[in-house]
Amino acid sequence: LGHDMDEGRVTKQPTCTKEGVFTYYCNRVGCYHFVTESIPATGHTEGAVVVENRVEPDCENDGSYENVVYCTVCNEELSREKVVIPALGHKPAEKVVENQVAPTCTKDGAYDEVVYCSVCNKELDRDTIVVPALGHKPGSVVVENEKAPDCENDGAYDNVIYCTVCDEELSRKTIVVPATGHKPANKVEE
């Protein structure tokens, strides 16, 4: 009689990467004969690009992300490409003044001019500026330690000049006032 083969059916579904099987069975009672044909693998179906593992760049460090494509059927990863995002670079803010030390009459002062990044606040530049000492500012002459002369002893006084800013004594000159000497009075009889 020969075999009376049916129209066949899929007995194993193909996948993206593996072949499937199509099987024909004999319709005759008691006959278990069958024939198989292979069904080609379907191949992957690419999905849209998915961004993964994103790291944002900062002022000094590159960032990155990965463009990944998966199969929409089996979810297998088909490709992965790393993309580098260049570092942004620092953005200098306006100079600020720090560590101010005022000059005095005899000592230099100083301050720092500092530039920070307006994004990450990292110090980008620092210049120390020296402010020269101001020097003393002499005031008016002040008379001190006055001692009046008498007939036999010299008198004296000091002419002193102080700084009007720091009160430091700048000069002291002692002026001697000669003794006045005796002045005879009228004769007196004793």
Phi, psi and omega in degrees: 000331186076174181275148175246089188281140177282185182285348178084164179206162178283122178255346174212119182291139174288154174245185180298328187241349184237144178292154173257181181230135173246127186240137174251131179248150175281135183276353185286139182296132178083353178264129182248022181287140175213159179230138179244151172233147178273143176255124183301148173303145185284339185080157182285152173246113184291136174265185178289158178292133178246134178268127181228161173055044181285130175234119182288143176286157171238195185298325187247339187245137175295151171255183178194166170205168180239130173269118185239138176242128178247156173285133181285346182268306187251357178067016177288142177288125182261327178202154178214123181234125178273131179243128181266133175256117184300149175304148185283334186083153181285151175242102184296136173269180177294152177297142173238154181258131179225163172056047180286129172233116184289143176288154173247187179297326187245347184239140176294150171256181179195162171205161178253134169259120188237139175244125177250159173285132181287348181264305187252357177068017177286142177289124182257329183204145177216123176240130176265123181254126179267131177254116185300152176305147185284334187081154181286152175243103183296139176265193178285160178291133178245134180267129180224161174057045180288132174224116184288144176288159171233193185298323185249340185244138175293152172256180179194165171202162180250132168264116186240140175240128178249156174286134180285347181266308188247000179065015177288141178287123182263325178204153177215124179232125180270127180254125179267131176253115185301151176302147185282342183077163181281145174243112182298138176268180176293149180295141180237135179270137182243000000 
